[in-house]
Amino acid sequence: MTVEHQPGSRSAGVPADQATVRRANLSLVLRHVSARGQCSRSSVAAETGLNKTTISSLVGELQARGLVKEIGPHHAGSVGRPSLALVLDGSGVGALGVELNADYIAAFATDLAGRVLADRRIGFDAMGSEPERSLDKLGQVIGSTVAELDRRGVALAGLTVAVPGLVDTAGGTVVFAPNLGWRGVPMIERLRSAGVPAGVPMAVDNDANLAALAEYRSGVAVGVPNLIYLTGEVGVGCGIITGGRPLSGADGFAGEAGHVMVDPYGDECGCGRIGCWETKVGLAALVRMATPDRAYGVGPQVVRDPEERLAEIEQRRADGDPRAEAAVAEVGRWLGRGASTLVNLFNPQVIVLGGYFARLAEQLIPVARAELARLGMSVAADRCRFAASTLGFGAASRGGVDVVIERVLSDPTSIAMRP
Amino acid sequence: MTVEHQPGSRSAGVPADQATVRRANLSLVLRHVSARGQCSRSSVAAETGLNKTTISSLVGELQARGLVKEIGPHHAGSVGRPSLALVLDGSGVGALGVELNADYIAAFATDLAGRVLADRRIGFDAMGSEPERSLDKLGQVIGSTVAELDRRGVALAGLTVAVPGLVDTAGGTVVFAPNLGWRGVPMIERLRSAGVPAGVPMAVDNDANLAALAEYRSGVAVGVPNLIYLTGEVGVGCGIITGGRPLSGADGFAGEAGHVMVDPYGDECGCGRIGCWETKVGLAALVRMATPDRAYGVGPQVVRDPEERLAEIEQRRADGDPRAEAAVAEVGRWLGRGASTLVNLFNPQVIVLGGYFARLAEQLIPVARAELARLGMSVAADRCRFAASTLGFGAASRGGVDVVIERVLSDPTSIAMRP
């Protein structure tokens, strides 16, 4: 549709008064500096259309908030007086993303300019722990990271928590996270009482949604406005960016691709339904097909040690075991079949493969690609490519940082003036 | 996700200069008057936060463009001097939507205030005609409708054409429309040379996308920001509104739900693929199951006379024919199965049923509902309801009108000052 219908946009209900204009222009200049890395005031003027007096005032305010600084001299061209250059500062503004997953907790923090301040991942058996214990552990990780930022003189501008499950983003509650065994956990409320500083904005979101955002902001599909992120783990996670925006749906539950029915005559899924995509391409399915002689049992315990299982399958393929070879090909075919559904419905430019899909991407992609070509609507399928994620385990917490930074770029006035 | 990431939004690239602010505020006042039906200047001031001087200036400009007018007196309360009331005018501003479908052409036109100026539907065998002939016929319908508007002193503000197929909306080209037998038809270029007045903005879009917009603007799901429109015809069309915006995907091809694979062991679809949803719930599937004794053949000719076929099936059900009863139930089950995919991926609040689904809604919905409850992710499925469309054949052309009106509301300066 060429004309967008935007009943929810600012212009529908809030007047463009002077404060709104000011905020929009502060955001405009900050985004410009952020995108350019380094630029002169006159290039900001030329490219934004704002006059120099306005820009001086805006830059002054951004400096007072510690978001940009001047370095110099900047040579705009071969002729004329060199001027000072504007660069993103934000060295005192920190963004934190944390992820609680089945078997680890990850924390990633940067300042506004992207300098990495923390990047940790610790093993933690959340799958086998009570929610209270997981939340305590997560609170400790957050607390120690915030303390570290504090020591470095960085004030936390926001925190995003990634969880593998259905999240009520508006209420900050984890509605259902099967691989954590959680139902109805009021996460934000709980973490706030566990010591996240008052006044720091917090958000909770699905891990794959945040990973999709990270791919869009800094991964293999950087800047691609229509992308789908898929992660192969115990479950199959999916995050969707459409028209440059994360798709959330009515309640934040969109993107549950793992439980899309792909085979009405198929196996029972962990969720109790029949023929979910996860039963064809989840890690348990691969392990079962590739190593049928192993007594790994059924259910989540099959993949308690995903690294070991994958290493074994890769070894068997290297040794020429036809079962391992066939299992990977079968997963690739079902990956392509499910992808055809996503392509027909979302018309994405890229499908980014994370988790174990990324590790086996070289084998999986050609098979999936052929199956997509066979089943997807031709033009949309032709124009969509697969790409292996390079962000690894850090994708979701990195996406959490992106959410915080985006909030600052949208509203620089959310960062207090320096004393 | 609570924080929206909007790299494509205005604030990312265009300065909020005075012209932009003026346009945004004109839009704000016009939307306010449009939503209220009738209001006073002081209520506009109170609810928008704009001061009265600014409002006077904005209202003056909207009057000069023929978009609002004053009527009076308006009694704001029980005390004080009655003032004039603002109402939407736009009686000289026309919006036109036309639809070319397999067996009819529809045209719908209103003025800005929603007064219906044209509402026509003529039988036309586009399925059996060459594209040139269909375009000629469509051009004639457009030409005579525009002439009629002209006679009534209404200037055309824009035209939207609805087509059942994949549309490259940016290029105005119909990429593939199987039920018209079209491939790569440059529709806008062709209609422009057939006599659409120069300077009138034109757009082409998929019929189901436009019908979804009509449902959102004035149908059974009015104002519901996350909805999916499904239409059961020869094919199964699908239009998606998410977060209050039409979903288009990278190339405008999103929403091809009819060709989502739901049964890897199923029948061949008209598109050449196996197990498409359309093969389970399209009109041909219903006819084949409900009237297996009829020699209607296969392919599109099965449903050349959809009204007759449906009437026959309804008669058989009334007569207690178990095959007809079972066929409707089977379609309902598959409707629910496909809906579970849509619910898991999009988390919509409502699925609106159009086409023959609407006609059989009373029978289809309970069965589909039960199947959705069985297969959809529980919370999302519980929160989604089915509703039968009441817009009938006019849905897509009505959505075309909505696109034009939305463009005027977004930018009132697109309508020229009156001489």
Coordinates of C-alpha atoms in Angstrom, one line a residue, chain B:
Chain B
M1 CA 7.7 -4.4 22.3
T2 CA 6.9 -1.3 24.3
V3 CA 9.3 0.9 22.5
E4 CA 8.7 1.2 18.8
H5 CA 11.7 1.4 16.5
Q6 CA 10.8 3.7 13.7
P7 CA 13.7 4.4 11.4
G8 CA 11.3 5.2 8.6
S9 CA 9.4 7.8 10.5
R10 CA 9.4 11.4 9.7
S11 CA 11.6 12.4 12.6
A12 CA 14.4 10.3 11.2
G13 CA 15.1 12.2 8.1
V14 CA 12.9 15.3 7.6
P15 CA 13.2 18.4 9.8
A16 CA 10.1 19.5 11.7
D17 CA 10.3 22.9 10.0
Q18 CA 7.4 25.4 10.1
A19 CA 5.8 24.0 6.9
T20 CA 5.9 20.5 8.4
V21 CA 4.4 21.7 11.6
R22 CA 1.7 23.6 9.8
R23 CA 0.8 20.6 7.7
A24 CA 0.8 18.4 10.8
N25 CA -1.5 20.8 12.6
L26 CA -3.9 21.2 9.7
S27 CA -4.1 17.4 9.7
L28 CA -4.6 17.4 13.4
V29 CA -7.6 19.8 13.3
L30 CA -9.1 18.1 10.2
R31 CA -8.9 14.7 11.9
H32 CA -10.4 16.1 15.0
V33 CA -13.4 17.6 13.1
S34 CA -13.7 14.4 11.1
A35 CA -13.8 12.2 14.2
R36 CA -16.2 14.5 16.1
G37 CA -18.6 15.1 13.3
Q38 CA -19.4 18.5 14.8
C39 CA -17.4 20.6 17.3
S40 CA -16.6 24.1 18.4
R41 CA -13.3 25.9 18.1
S42 CA -12.9 25.9 21.8
S43 CA -13.4 22.1 22.0
V44 CA -10.7 21.8 19.4
A45 CA -8.4 24.0 21.5
A46 CA -9.2 22.1 24.7
E47 CA -8.6 18.7 23.1
T48 CA -5.6 19.4 20.9
G49 CA -3.7 21.9 23.1
L50 CA -3.3 24.4 20.2
N51 CA -4.1 28.0 21.1
K52 CA -7.1 29.7 19.6
T53 CA -5.2 32.1 17.4
T54 CA -3.5 29.1 15.7
I55 CA -6.7 27.3 15.4
S56 CA -8.4 30.3 13.8
S57 CA -5.6 30.4 11.2
L58 CA -5.7 26.6 10.6
V59 CA -9.5 26.6 10.3
G60 CA -9.3 29.5 7.9
E61 CA -7.0 27.5 5.7
L62 CA -9.1 24.4 5.9
Q63 CA -12.1 26.4 4.9
A64 CA -10.2 27.9 2.0
R65 CA -9.4 24.4 0.8
G66 CA -13.1 23.5 1.1
L67 CA -12.4 20.8 3.8
V68 CA -14.4 22.2 6.7
K69 CA -17.2 24.7 7.1
E70 CA -19.0 26.4 9.9
I71 CA -22.6 25.9 10.7
G72 CA -24.4 27.4 13.6
P73 CA -25.2 28.2 16.2
H74 CA -23.5 25.5 18.3
H75 CA -24.5 25.4 22.0
A76 CA -21.4 24.4 23.8
G77 CA -23.1 24.4 27.2
S78 CA -26.1 25.8 28.9
V79 CA -24.5 29.2 29.6
G80 CA -23.0 31.8 27.3
R81 CA -23.1 32.9 23.8
P82 CA -23.8 30.2 21.2
S83 CA -20.9 29.8 18.8
L84 CA -20.6 28.5 15.3
A85 CA -19.9 24.8 15.0
L86 CA -17.2 23.2 12.7
V87 CA -18.1 20.3 10.5
L88 CA -16.4 18.4 7.8
D89 CA -17.2 19.8 4.4
G90 CA -15.2 18.2 1.6
S91 CA -18.4 18.1 -0.5
G92 CA -16.2 19.2 -3.4
V93 CA -13.5 16.6 -2.8
G94 CA -14.1 13.1 -4.1
A95 CA -12.4 9.7 -3.5
L96 CA -12.8 6.8 -5.9
G97 CA -12.1 3.1 -5.4
V98 CA -12.6 0.6 -8.2
E99 CA -12.2 -3.1 -8.2
L100 CA -11.5 -5.4 -11.1
N101 CA -12.3 -9.0 -10.1
A102 CA -12.8 -12.3 -11.9
D103 CA -16.4 -11.7 -12.8
Y104 CA -17.3 -8.1 -11.9
I105 CA -16.1 -4.5 -11.8
A106 CA -17.1 -2.4 -8.9
A107 CA -16.8 1.4 -8.3
F108 CA -17.4 3.2 -5.1
A109 CA -17.0 6.9 -4.6
T110 CA -17.7 9.3 -1.7
D111 CA -16.9 12.8 -0.8
L112 CA -14.6 13.6 2.1
A113 CA -17.5 13.6 4.5
G114 CA -18.5 10.1 3.5
R115 CA -21.5 11.0 1.4
V116 CA -21.8 8.2 -1.3
L117 CA -21.5 9.6 -4.8
A118 CA -21.3 6.4 -6.7
D119 CA -21.8 2.7 -5.9
R120 CA -21.9 0.5 -8.9
R121 CA -21.2 -3.1 -9.7
I122 CA -21.4 -4.6 -13.2
G123 CA -20.9 -8.1 -14.3
F124 CA -17.8 -8.5 -16.4
D125 CA -16.0 -11.7 -17.3
A126 CA -12.4 -10.6 -16.7
M127 CA -11.4 -14.2 -16.2
G128 CA -12.3 -14.9 -19.8
S129 CA -11.0 -11.6 -21.3
E130 CA -7.7 -10.4 -22.5
P131 CA -6.0 -7.8 -20.2
E132 CA -6.4 -5.1 -22.8
R133 CA -10.1 -5.6 -22.9
S134 CA -10.5 -5.6 -19.1
L135 CA -8.4 -2.5 -18.9
D136 CA -10.6 -0.8 -21.5
K137 CA -13.7 -1.7 -19.6
L138 CA -12.2 -0.6 -16.3
G139 CA -11.1 2.7 -17.9
Q140 CA -14.7 3.2 -19.1
V141 CA -16.2 2.6 -15.7
I142 CA -13.6 5.0 -14.2
G143 CA -14.2 7.6 -16.9
S144 CA -18.0 7.6 -16.5
T145 CA -17.7 7.8 -12.7
V146 CA -15.3 10.7 -12.9
A147 CA -17.6 12.4 -15.3
E148 CA -20.5 11.9 -12.9
L149 CA -18.5 13.4 -10.1
D150 CA -17.6 16.3 -12.4
R151 CA -21.2 17.0 -13.1
R152 CA -21.8 17.2 -9.4
G153 CA -19.0 19.7 -8.9
V154 CA -16.8 17.2 -7.2
A155 CA -13.0 17.2 -8.0
L156 CA -11.3 13.8 -7.8
A157 CA -8.7 13.7 -5.0
G158 CA -7.4 10.3 -5.8
L159 CA -8.2 6.8 -7.2
T160 CA -7.3 3.4 -5.9
V161 CA -7.7 0.2 -8.0
A162 CA -8.2 -3.2 -6.4
V163 CA -7.0 -6.3 -8.1
P164 CA -7.0 -10.0 -7.0
G165 CA -3.3 -10.8 -7.2
L166 CA 0.2 -9.8 -6.3
V167 CA 0.7 -6.1 -6.8
D168 CA 3.9 -4.2 -7.0
T169 CA 2.4 -1.2 -5.2
A170 CA 5.4 1.1 -5.7
G171 CA 5.5 0.5 -9.4
G172 CA 1.7 0.3 -9.9
T173 CA 2.1 -3.0 -11.6
V174 CA 0.1 -6.2 -11.3
V175 CA 2.8 -8.8 -11.0
F176 CA 0.6 -11.9 -11.0
A177 CA -3.1 -12.3 -10.9
P178 CA -3.9 -16.0 -11.5
N179 CA -7.7 -15.6 -11.5
L180 CA -7.4 -12.8 -14.2
G181 CA -4.7 -14.7 -16.1
W182 CA -2.4 -11.6 -15.7
R183 CA 1.3 -11.4 -15.4
G184 CA 3.3 -8.1 -15.4
V185 CA 0.5 -5.6 -16.3
P186 CA 1.6 -2.0 -15.7
M187 CA -1.8 -1.0 -14.6
I188 CA -1.3 2.7 -13.5
E189 CA 0.6 3.5 -16.7
R190 CA -2.1 1.9 -18.8
L191 CA -5.1 3.5 -17.0
R192 CA -3.4 6.9 -17.1
S193 CA -3.2 6.7 -20.9
A194 CA -6.8 5.5 -20.9
G195 CA -7.9 8.9 -19.6
V196 CA -7.6 9.3 -15.8
P197 CA -7.2 13.0 -15.3
A198 CA -3.6 14.1 -15.1
G199 CA -2.4 15.0 -11.6
V200 CA -4.9 12.7 -9.8
P201 CA -2.9 10.4 -7.5
M202 CA -3.5 6.7 -8.4
A203 CA -2.6 3.6 -6.5
V204 CA -3.1 -0.1 -7.2
D205 CA -3.3 -2.7 -4.5
N206 CA -4.4 -6.2 -3.7
D207 CA -8.2 -6.5 -3.2
A208 CA -8.0 -8.3 0.2
N209 CA -5.5 -5.7 1.5
L210 CA -8.0 -2.9 0.6
A211 CA -10.9 -4.9 2.0
A212 CA -9.0 -5.3 5.3
L213 CA -8.6 -1.5 5.4
A214 CA -12.3 -1.1 4.8
E215 CA -13.1 -3.4 7.7
Y216 CA -10.8 -1.4 9.9
R217 CA -12.3 1.9 8.8
S218 CA -15.9 1.1 8.6
G219 CA -16.7 -2.6 8.9
V220 CA -17.3 -5.1 11.6
A221 CA -13.8 -4.6 13.1
V222 CA -13.8 -0.8 13.0
G223 CA -10.9 0.6 14.9
V224 CA -9.4 -2.8 15.8
P225 CA -5.7 -2.3 15.1
N226 CA -4.7 -6.0 14.7
L227 CA -7.1 -7.7 12.3
I228 CA -7.0 -10.2 9.5
Y229 CA -9.5 -10.2 6.6
L230 CA -10.0 -13.5 4.8
T231 CA -12.2 -13.8 1.8
G232 CA -13.4 -17.2 0.4
E233 CA -13.8 -17.1 -3.3
V234 CA -12.2 -19.1 -6.2
G235 CA -9.0 -18.2 -4.3
V236 CA -8.6 -17.3 -0.7
G237 CA -7.6 -13.7 -0.3
C238 CA -6.1 -12.3 2.9
G239 CA -5.4 -8.7 4.1
I240 CA -3.6 -7.9 7.3
I241 CA -3.7 -4.9 9.5
T242 CA -1.1 -4.9 12.3
G243 CA -0.6 -2.1 14.8
G244 CA -3.2 -0.1 12.8
R245 CA -1.2 -0.4 9.6
P246 CA -1.7 -2.5 6.5
L247 CA 1.1 -5.1 6.3
S248 CA 2.6 -5.0 2.8
G249 CA 6.0 -6.7 3.1
A250 CA 9.1 -5.9 1.0
D251 CA 7.3 -5.8 -2.3
G252 CA 3.6 -5.5 -1.4
F253 CA 3.2 -9.3 -1.6
A254 CA 2.5 -10.1 2.0
G255 CA -0.7 -11.9 3.1
E256 CA -0.7 -14.7 0.5
A257 CA -2.5 -17.0 3.0
G258 CA -4.3 -19.0 0.3
H259 CA -1.0 -20.5 -0.7
V260 CA 0.3 -21.4 2.7
M261 CA 1.0 -25.1 2.8
V262 CA -1.3 -26.7 5.3
D263 CA -1.1 -30.4 4.1
P264 CA 2.2 -31.7 2.7
Y265 CA 0.3 -34.8 1.5
G266 CA -2.6 -32.8 0.0
D267 CA -4.0 -32.0 -3.4
E268 CA -2.4 -30.0 -6.1
C269 CA -3.4 -26.4 -6.1
G270 CA -4.3 -24.2 -9.1
C271 CA -0.9 -22.6 -8.5
G272 CA 0.9 -25.9 -9.2
R273 CA 1.9 -26.5 -5.5
I274 CA 0.8 -29.1 -3.1
G275 CA -1.5 -28.7 -0.1
C276 CA -2.2 -25.0 -0.3
W277 CA -4.9 -23.7 2.2
E278 CA -7.0 -22.8 -0.8
T279 CA -7.3 -26.4 -1.8
K280 CA -9.0 -27.0 1.6
V281 CA -11.2 -23.9 2.0
G282 CA -11.5 -22.3 -1.5
L283 CA -14.9 -22.4 -3.1
A284 CA -13.9 -25.2 -5.5
A285 CA -13.1 -27.4 -2.6
L286 CA -16.5 -26.8 -1.0
V287 CA -18.3 -27.4 -4.2
R288 CA -16.4 -30.6 -4.9
M289 CA -17.1 -32.1 -1.5
A290 CA -20.7 -30.9 -1.2
T291 CA -21.8 -31.9 -4.6
P292 CA -19.6 -34.8 -5.7
D293 CA -22.4 -36.1 -8.0
R294 CA -22.2 -32.9 -10.2
A295 CA -19.9 -32.9 -13.2
Y296 CA -18.6 -29.4 -12.6
G297 CA -15.1 -30.5 -13.7
V298 CA -12.0 -29.1 -12.1
G299 CA -10.3 -25.7 -12.0
P300 CA -11.8 -22.2 -12.2
Q301 CA -14.8 -23.3 -14.2
V302 CA -16.1 -25.2 -11.2
V303 CA -17.0 -21.8 -9.7
R304 CA -18.0 -19.8 -12.8
D305 CA -21.4 -19.2 -11.1
P306 CA -20.5 -19.0 -7.4
E307 CA -24.0 -17.8 -6.5
E308 CA -25.7 -20.7 -8.1
R309 CA -23.3 -23.2 -6.5
L310 CA -23.7 -21.8 -3.1
A311 CA -27.5 -21.7 -3.4
E312 CA -27.4 -25.3 -4.4
I313 CA -25.3 -26.3 -1.4
E314 CA -27.5 -24.3 1.0
Q315 CA -30.6 -26.0 -0.5
R316 CA -29.0 -29.5 0.0
R317 CA -28.1 -28.7 3.6
A318 CA -31.7 -27.5 4.1
D319 CA -32.8 -30.8 2.6
G320 CA -30.6 -32.7 5.0
D321 CA -28.0 -34.0 2.6
P322 CA -25.2 -35.3 4.8
R323 CA -22.6 -34.7 2.2
A324 CA -23.4 -31.0 2.1
E325 CA -23.4 -30.8 5.9
A326 CA -20.1 -32.7 6.1
A327 CA -18.5 -30.5 3.4
V328 CA -19.3 -27.3 5.3
A329 CA -17.9 -28.8 8.5
E330 CA -14.7 -29.9 6.8
V331 CA -14.2 -26.5 5.4
G332 CA -14.8 -25.0 8.9
R333 CA -12.2 -27.4 10.3
W334 CA -9.6 -26.4 7.8
L335 CA -10.5 -22.7 8.2
G336 CA -9.7 -23.1 11.9
R337 CA -6.4 -24.9 11.1
G338 CA -5.2 -22.2 8.8
A339 CA -6.5 -19.6 11.2
S340 CA -4.3 -21.1 13.9
T341 CA -1.2 -20.4 11.8
L342 CA -2.4 -16.8 11.3
V343 CA -3.1 -16.4 15.1
N344 CA 0.3 -17.8 16.1
L345 CA 2.1 -15.5 13.7
F346 CA 0.1 -12.3 13.9
N347 CA -1.7 -12.4 17.2
P348 CA -4.8 -10.6 15.8
Q349 CA -7.9 -9.5 17.8
V350 CA -10.3 -10.4 15.0
I351 CA -10.4 -12.5 11.9
V352 CA -13.0 -11.1 9.6
L353 CA -14.6 -13.5 7.1
G354 CA -15.6 -12.2 3.7
G355 CA -16.8 -13.7 0.4
Y356 CA -18.6 -17.0 0.8
F357 CA -17.2 -17.5 4.3
A358 CA -19.4 -14.6 5.4
R359 CA -22.5 -16.3 3.8
L360 CA -21.8 -19.6 5.6
A361 CA -20.4 -17.9 8.8
E362 CA -23.1 -19.2 11.1
Q363 CA -22.1 -22.8 10.2
L364 CA -18.3 -22.2 9.7
I365 CA -17.4 -20.2 12.8
P366 CA -18.3 -22.7 15.6
V367 CA -16.2 -25.4 13.9
A368 CA -13.3 -23.1 13.0
R369 CA -13.4 -21.7 16.6
A370 CA -13.0 -25.2 18.1
E371 CA -10.2 -26.1 15.8
L372 CA -8.4 -22.8 16.5
A373 CA -8.7 -23.5 20.2
R374 CA -7.2 -26.9 19.7
L375 CA -4.2 -25.7 17.5
G376 CA -3.6 -22.0 18.3
M377 CA -1.3 -20.9 21.1
S378 CA -3.7 -20.7 23.9
V379 CA -3.7 -17.1 25.1
A380 CA -3.6 -15.7 21.6
A381 CA -6.3 -18.1 20.3
D382 CA -8.5 -17.3 23.3
R383 CA -8.3 -13.6 22.6
C384 CA -9.1 -13.8 18.9
R385 CA -12.6 -13.9 17.6
F386 CA -14.2 -14.6 14.2
A387 CA -16.6 -12.1 12.7
A388 CA -18.6 -12.2 9.4
S389 CA -18.0 -9.2 7.1
T390 CA -21.0 -7.1 6.3
L391 CA -19.4 -5.1 3.5
G392 CA -20.1 -7.7 0.8
F393 CA -18.7 -7.2 -2.7
G394 CA -18.1 -3.5 -2.0
A395 CA -15.3 -4.1 0.6
A396 CA -12.3 -3.6 -1.7
S397 CA -13.5 -0.6 -3.6
R398 CA -14.6 0.9 -0.2
G399 CA -11.0 0.3 1.1
G400 CA -9.8 2.1 -2.0
V401 CA -11.8 5.2 -1.0
D402 CA -10.4 4.9 2.5
V403 CA -6.8 5.1 1.1
V404 CA -7.6 8.3 -0.7
I405 CA -9.4 9.9 2.3
E406 CA -6.6 8.9 4.6
R407 CA -4.2 10.7 2.3
V408 CA -6.2 13.9 2.4
L409 CA -6.5 13.7 6.2
S410 CA -2.7 13.2 6.5
D411 CA -2.0 16.2 4.2
P412 CA -4.8 18.7 3.7
T413 CA -2.5 20.8 1.7
S414 CA -2.8 18.2 -1.1
I415 CA -6.2 19.8 -1.8
A416 CA -5.9 23.0 -3.7
M417 CA -7.3 26.3 -2.4
R418 CA -10.5 27.3 -3.9
P419 CA -10.4 30.0 -6.5

